[in-house]
CSV table of C-alpha atoms and ligand atoms in Angstrom, one decimal:
chain,number,residue,atom,x,y,z
A,2,MET,CA,3.4,13.5,7.6
A,3,ASN,CA,0.7,15.2,7.8
A,4,GLY,CA,-2.1,15.8,10.5
A,5,ASN,CA,-1.6,16.0,14.6
A,6,LEU,CA,-3.5,14.3,17.0
A,7,ASN,CA,-6.8,16.3,17.3
A,8,ALA,CA,-6.9,17.0,13.0
A,9,ASN,CA,-6.3,14.0,12.9
A,10,GLY,CA,-8.5,12.3,16.2
A,11,LEU,CA,-11.5,14.4,13.8
A,12,LEU,CA,-11.2,13.0,10.8
A,13,LEU,CA,-10.5,9.5,12.3
A,14,LYS,CA,-14.3,9.4,14.0
A,15,ALA,CA,-16.0,11.0,11.0
A,16,ILE,CA,-14.7,7.9,8.4
A,17,ALA,CA,-15.7,6.1,11.8
A,18,SER,CA,-19.2,6.9,11.8
A,19,GLU,CA,-20.3,6.7,8.4
A,20,TRP,CA,-18.3,3.6,8.3
A,21,GLN,CA,-20.3,1.6,10.1
A,22,GLY,CA,-22.0,-1.8,10.2
A,23,LYS,CA,-20.8,-4.9,8.0
A,24,HIS,CA,-19.2,-3.1,4.9
A,25,SER,CA,-18.1,-5.6,1.6
A,26,ALA,CA,-14.9,-3.1,1.4
A,27,ASP,CA,-12.1,-4.1,3.9
A,28,VAL,CA,-9.9,-0.1,4.8
A,29,VAL,CA,-7.5,0.2,6.0
A,30,ILE,CA,-5.6,3.5,7.7
A,31,CYS,CA,-2.2,4.0,7.6
A,32,PRO,CA,-1.3,7.3,10.5
A,33,PRO,CA,2.4,7.4,10.9
A,34,PHE,CA,3.5,5.2,13.4
A,35,PRO,CA,2.9,8.6,16.5
A,36,TYR,CA,-0.6,8.5,15.9
A,37,LEU,CA,-0.8,4.3,15.7
A,38,ALA,CA,-2.2,3.8,19.6
A,39,HIS,CA,-4.5,6.3,18.9
A,40,THR,CA,-5.8,5.2,15.4
A,41,ALA,CA,-5.7,1.7,16.9
A,42,ASN,CA,-7.8,2.9,19.4
A,43,LEU,CA,-10.5,5.6,17.8
A,44,LEU,CA,-11.3,2.5,15.3
A,45,SER,CA,-11.5,0.0,18.2
A,46,GLY,CA,-15.3,-1.6,17.5
A,47,SER,CA,-15.7,-0.8,13.9
A,48,GLU,CA,-14.0,-2.3,10.5
A,49,ILE,CA,-11.3,-0.1,9.7
A,50,MET,CA,-8.4,-1.7,9.8
A,51,THR,CA,-4.4,0.5,11.0
A,52,GLY,CA,-2.1,0.0,9.8
A,53,ALA,CA,1.8,1.2,9.8
A,54,GLN,CA,4.4,3.2,6.7
A,55,THR,CA,7.0,1.7,7.1
A,56,VAL,CA,8.8,-1.1,8.9
A,57,SER,CA,12.6,-1.7,10.3
A,58,GLU,CA,14.2,-4.9,8.1
A,59,TYR,CA,15.7,-5.6,11.2
A,60,GLU,CA,13.4,-8.8,13.1
A,61,LYS,CA,15.4,-6.8,16.8
A,62,GLY,CA,18.3,-4.9,18.8
A,63,ALA,CA,19.7,-1.6,18.4
A,64,TYR,CA,19.2,0.2,15.7
A,65,THR,CA,18.1,3.1,16.5
A,66,GLY,CA,15.0,5.7,15.8
A,67,GLU,CA,13.8,1.9,13.6
A,68,VAL,CA,10.3,0.6,14.7
A,69,SER,CA,10.1,-3.7,14.1
A,70,ALA,CA,7.8,-5.2,12.2
A,71,LEU,CA,7.4,-7.5,16.2
A,72,MET,CA,6.7,-4.3,17.8
A,73,LEU,CA,3.2,-3.2,15.4
A,74,ALA,CA,1.8,-6.6,15.8
A,75,ASP,CA,2.1,-5.8,19.7
A,76,LEU,CA,0.3,-2.5,18.8
A,77,ASP,CA,-2.6,-3.9,17.5
A,78,CYS,CA,-1.7,-3.9,13.7
A,79,LYS,CA,-3.3,-5.3,11.3
A,80,PHE,CA,-1.4,-4.1,7.8
A,81,VAL,CA,2.6,-2.2,6.6
A,82,ILE,CA,3.2,-0.2,3.4
A,83,ILE,CA,7.1,-0.7,2.8
A,84,GLY,CA,8.5,-0.1,-0.6
A,85,HIS,CA,6.4,3.3,-1.2
A,86,ASN,CA,8.2,5.3,-3.5
A,87,GLU,CA,9.0,8.1,-1.6
A,88,ARG,CA,10.9,5.8,0.9
A,89,ARG,CA,12.3,3.9,-2.1
A,90,ARG,CA,13.8,7.5,-3.7
A,91,MET,CA,13.7,9.3,-0.7
A,92,GLN,CA,15.5,6.9,1.8
A,93,ARG,CA,17.3,4.6,-0.3
A,94,GLU,CA,15.0,1.8,0.3
A,95,SER,CA,16.4,-1.0,-2.0
A,96,ASP,CA,14.7,-3.2,-3.6
A,97,ARG,CA,16.8,-6.1,-1.9
A,98,GLU,CA,15.7,-3.8,1.6
A,99,ILE,CA,12.4,-3.8,1.0
A,100,ALA,CA,12.6,-7.5,1.0
A,101,GLU,CA,13.8,-7.7,3.8
A,102,LYS,CA,10.9,-6.1,5.2
A,103,PHE,CA,7.8,-8.5,3.4
A,104,VAL,CA,9.7,-11.2,5.5
A,105,GLN,CA,9.7,-9.4,8.8
A,106,CYS,CA,6.2,-8.5,7.9
A,107,GLN,CA,5.7,-11.3,7.6
A,108,SER,CA,7.3,-13.6,11.0
A,109,ALA,CA,5.0,-11.5,12.8
A,110,GLY,CA,1.9,-12.4,11.0
A,111,LEU,CA,1.6,-8.8,9.9
A,112,ILE,CA,0.7,-7.8,5.9
A,113,PRO,CA,2.8,-6.2,4.3
A,114,ILE,CA,1.7,-4.3,1.2
A,115,LEU,CA,4.5,-4.2,-1.1
A,116,CYS,CA,3.9,-0.8,-3.7
A,117,VAL,CA,6.1,-1.5,-6.9
A,118,GLY,CA,6.1,1.5,-9.4
A,119,GLU,CA,7.9,3.5,-12.3
A,120,SER,CA,9.4,5.8,-12.6
A,121,THR,CA,8.5,8.9,-15.4
A,122,GLU,CA,12.0,7.9,-17.7
A,123,ASP,CA,11.1,4.0,-17.2
A,124,ARG,CA,7.3,4.6,-17.9
A,125,ASP,CA,8.6,7.0,-21.4
A,126,ASN,CA,11.4,4.5,-21.7
A,127,GLY,CA,9.3,1.4,-22.4
A,128,LEU,CA,10.5,0.4,-19.3
A,129,TYR,CA,8.2,-0.2,-17.1
A,130,LEU,CA,7.4,-3.0,-16.9
A,131,GLN,CA,11.3,-4.5,-16.4
A,132,THR,CA,11.5,-1.9,-12.7
A,133,ILE,CA,8.5,-3.7,-11.5
A,134,GLY,CA,9.4,-7.1,-12.3
A,135,ARG,CA,12.9,-6.7,-11.2
A,136,GLN,CA,11.1,-4.9,-8.0
A,137,LEU,CA,9.1,-8.2,-7.0
A,138,ASN,CA,12.3,-10.1,-8.2
A,139,ALA,CA,13.2,-9.4,-5.4
A,140,VAL,CA,10.5,-10.2,-3.3
A,141,PHE,CA,10.8,-13.8,-4.8
A,142,ASP,CA,14.6,-14.2,-4.2
A,143,LEU,CA,14.1,-13.9,-0.8
A,144,VAL,CA,10.5,-15.6,-0.2
A,145,ASP,CA,8.1,-18.2,-1.9
A,146,ARG,CA,5.2,-16.2,-4.0
A,147,SER,CA,2.7,-18.8,-1.7
A,148,VAL,CA,2.7,-16.3,0.9
A,149,PHE,CA,2.0,-13.4,-1.1
A,150,CYS,CA,-1.8,-14.9,-0.1
A,151,ASN,CA,-1.4,-13.6,2.6
A,152,ALA,CA,0.6,-10.0,1.2
A,153,VAL,CA,-1.6,-7.0,-0.8
A,154,VAL,CA,0.8,-5.5,-3.5
A,155,ALA,CA,0.1,-2.5,-4.7
A,156,TYR,CA,1.0,-0.8,-8.3
A,157,GLU,CA,2.2,2.8,-7.7
A,158,PRO,CA,3.6,4.8,-10.5
A,159,VAL,CA,5.7,7.6,-9.6
A,160,TRP,CA,4.8,9.6,-11.4
A,161,ALA,CA,1.1,9.6,-10.5
A,162,VAL,CA,2.3,9.5,-7.1
A,163,GLY,CA,0.4,12.9,-5.7
A,164,THR,CA,1.5,14.9,-9.3
A,165,GLY,CA,-3.4,14.6,-10.4
A,166,LYS,CA,-2.1,13.0,-13.1
A,167,THR,CA,-3.8,9.6,-12.8
A,168,ALA,CA,-2.9,6.2,-14.5
A,169,THR,CA,-5.7,5.6,-17.2
A,170,PRO,CA,-8.5,2.4,-16.0
A,171,CYS,CA,-5.7,1.1,-19.4
A,172,GLN,CA,-2.3,1.4,-18.5
A,173,ALA,CA,-3.0,0.3,-14.8
A,174,GLU,CA,-4.4,-2.3,-16.2
A,175,GLU,CA,-2.2,-3.7,-17.9
A,176,VAL,CA,0.1,-3.3,-15.5
A,177,HIS,CA,-1.8,-4.6,-12.7
A,178,ARG,CA,-2.1,-8.0,-15.3
A,179,PHE,CA,1.0,-8.4,-15.6
A,180,ILE,CA,1.8,-8.9,-11.6
A,181,ARG,CA,-0.7,-11.0,-11.2
A,182,LYS,CA,0.6,-12.6,-13.8
A,183,GLN,CA,4.3,-13.6,-11.8
A,184,LEU,CA,2.4,-14.3,-9.1
A,185,GLY,CA,2.3,-17.8,-10.8
A,186,GLU,CA,-0.7,-19.7,-9.2
A,187,ILE,CA,-1.7,-17.6,-6.6
A,188,GLY,CA,-1.6,-14.4,-9.3
A,189,GLN,CA,-5.5,-15.0,-8.4
A,190,GLU,CA,-5.7,-14.9,-5.5
A,191,VAL,CA,-3.7,-11.6,-4.1
A,192,ARG,CA,-5.0,-8.2,-4.2
A,193,ILE,CA,-3.7,-5.7,-6.4
A,194,LEU,CA,-4.5,-2.0,-5.6
A,195,TYR,CA,-4.4,0.8,-7.6
A,196,GLY,CA,-2.3,3.9,-6.3
A,197,GLY,CA,-1.3,7.3,-7.3
A,198,SER,CA,-4.3,10.1,-7.7
A,199,VAL,CA,-6.7,7.9,-7.2
A,200,LYS,CA,-10.1,10.3,-6.4
A,201,ALA,CA,-14.0,10.5,-6.2
A,202,HIS,CA,-14.3,11.1,-9.6
A,203,ASN,CA,-12.1,8.8,-11.0
A,204,ALA,CA,-12.0,5.4,-8.9
A,205,LYS,CA,-15.6,4.1,-10.7
A,206,ASP,CA,-13.2,3.9,-13.0
A,207,LEU,CA,-10.5,2.1,-12.2
A,208,PHE,CA,-12.0,-0.2,-9.9
A,209,ALA,CA,-14.6,-1.8,-12.4
A,210,LEU,CA,-11.8,-2.6,-14.1
A,211,ALA,CA,-11.0,-6.8,-13.4
A,212,ASP,CA,-7.5,-6.9,-12.1
A,213,ILE,CA,-7.3,-3.9,-9.7
A,214,ASP,CA,-9.1,-4.8,-6.5
A,215,GLY,CA,-8.5,-1.6,-4.3
A,216,ALA,CA,-6.9,1.9,-4.4
A,217,LEU,CA,-3.8,3.3,-2.1
A,218,LEU,CA,-4.6,6.9,-1.3
A,219,GLY,CA,-2.9,9.7,-0.6
A,220,GLY,CA,-4.2,12.5,-0.9
A,221,ALA,CA,-7.6,11.5,-0.7
A,222,SER,CA,-7.3,10.0,3.0
A,223,LEU,CA,-7.1,13.5,4.2
A,224,ASP,CA,-11.0,14.1,3.7
A,225,ALA,CA,-13.4,11.8,5.1
A,226,ASP,CA,-16.5,12.5,2.3
A,227,GLU,CA,-13.1,12.9,-0.6
A,228,PHE,CA,-11.8,9.3,1.2
A,229,LEU,CA,-15.3,7.5,2.2
A,230,ALA,CA,-16.7,8.1,-1.6
A,231,ILE,CA,-13.9,6.2,-1.8
A,232,CYS,CA,-14.5,3.8,0.8
A,233,LYS,CA,-18.5,3.1,-1.3
A,234,ALA,CA,-17.1,3.0,-5.1
A,235,ALA,CA,-15.1,0.4,-3.9
A,236,GLU,CA,-18.6,-2.4,-2.5
B,12,PGA,P1,-1.9,9.9,-4.0
B,12,PGA,O1,-0.5,9.4,-2.9
B,12,PGA,O2,-3.0,9.2,-3.9
B,12,PGA,O3,-1.5,12.1,-3.2
B,12,PGA,O4,-0.8,10.6,-5.3
B,12,PGA,C1,-0.6,8.0,-3.3
B,12,PGA,C2,0.7,7.3,-1.8
B,12,PGA,O5,0.8,8.7,-1.5
B,12,PGA,O6,0.8,6.2,-1.7
C-alpha cells in the first residue's frame, strides 16, 4: 500500500525506459488494485507484465469490496500474488481460502504466485518445513500438482519480509529444494522465487543457487535503480 498515481507513473516510466528489448528474465509489477489499469497502460509495449496483489476466493456475486479473478483477467493482468504473509497474518486468510484463490486464478487463466513461509517461532522451533508443507498441501487438496506448470511459488520467510534480515542462501536453498520435492514430478519445471529483504547487494548470491529462480520484491520495488539492478542480476 505504497505510492500514488504521480509517483507510480514516474517509477514505472523509469523502469520501463531502462528495461527495453529482449531479456532473459521475466519481470512482473504488481501494483495495488486502483493502479492496475494505469500500470498496464504505461507498460503496454514493454516486456514487463502486470499482476495483482490478491484476489477473491469467489468467482462472482455479492462480495462487496472484493475483486474477482475474472475482473483481473479483463484488465490485462496476468499474475496474482496469493497468500502473501501480510494477508495471512493481518487479514487472517486461511490456507483453505488461499487454496480457493489459487483455483479462481487457474480458472480465469491467471498465473498465481503462491506465497508460503514460516514465522520466526516456526523457524526457531525447527518447524519451518512442516508449516510450508501444510501451506502447500492445502492447495494440493484442491488441485492436481500438474497445474503448477502454470503457477509460481514464492518462499517468503515471515521473519525476512520487510525486516532487512535475509535468509542465508543456504537456508533459502534448503526450503526451495523442499518445495520442489513436494511438487513431485513437475517440481523441476516450476519457478520458485525467494522473497524477504532481497536487495541489489544480495540478489546475485541468491540467484546463483540452483533452486532459486527469481525474487519477489517488496521494498526494493519502490526504487527504480534498486529494482533494475535486481532484475539485471537475475539475467
Ligand atoms: P521485502 O518484502 O522485499 O521488503 O522484504 C517482500 C514482500 O513483501 O514480499
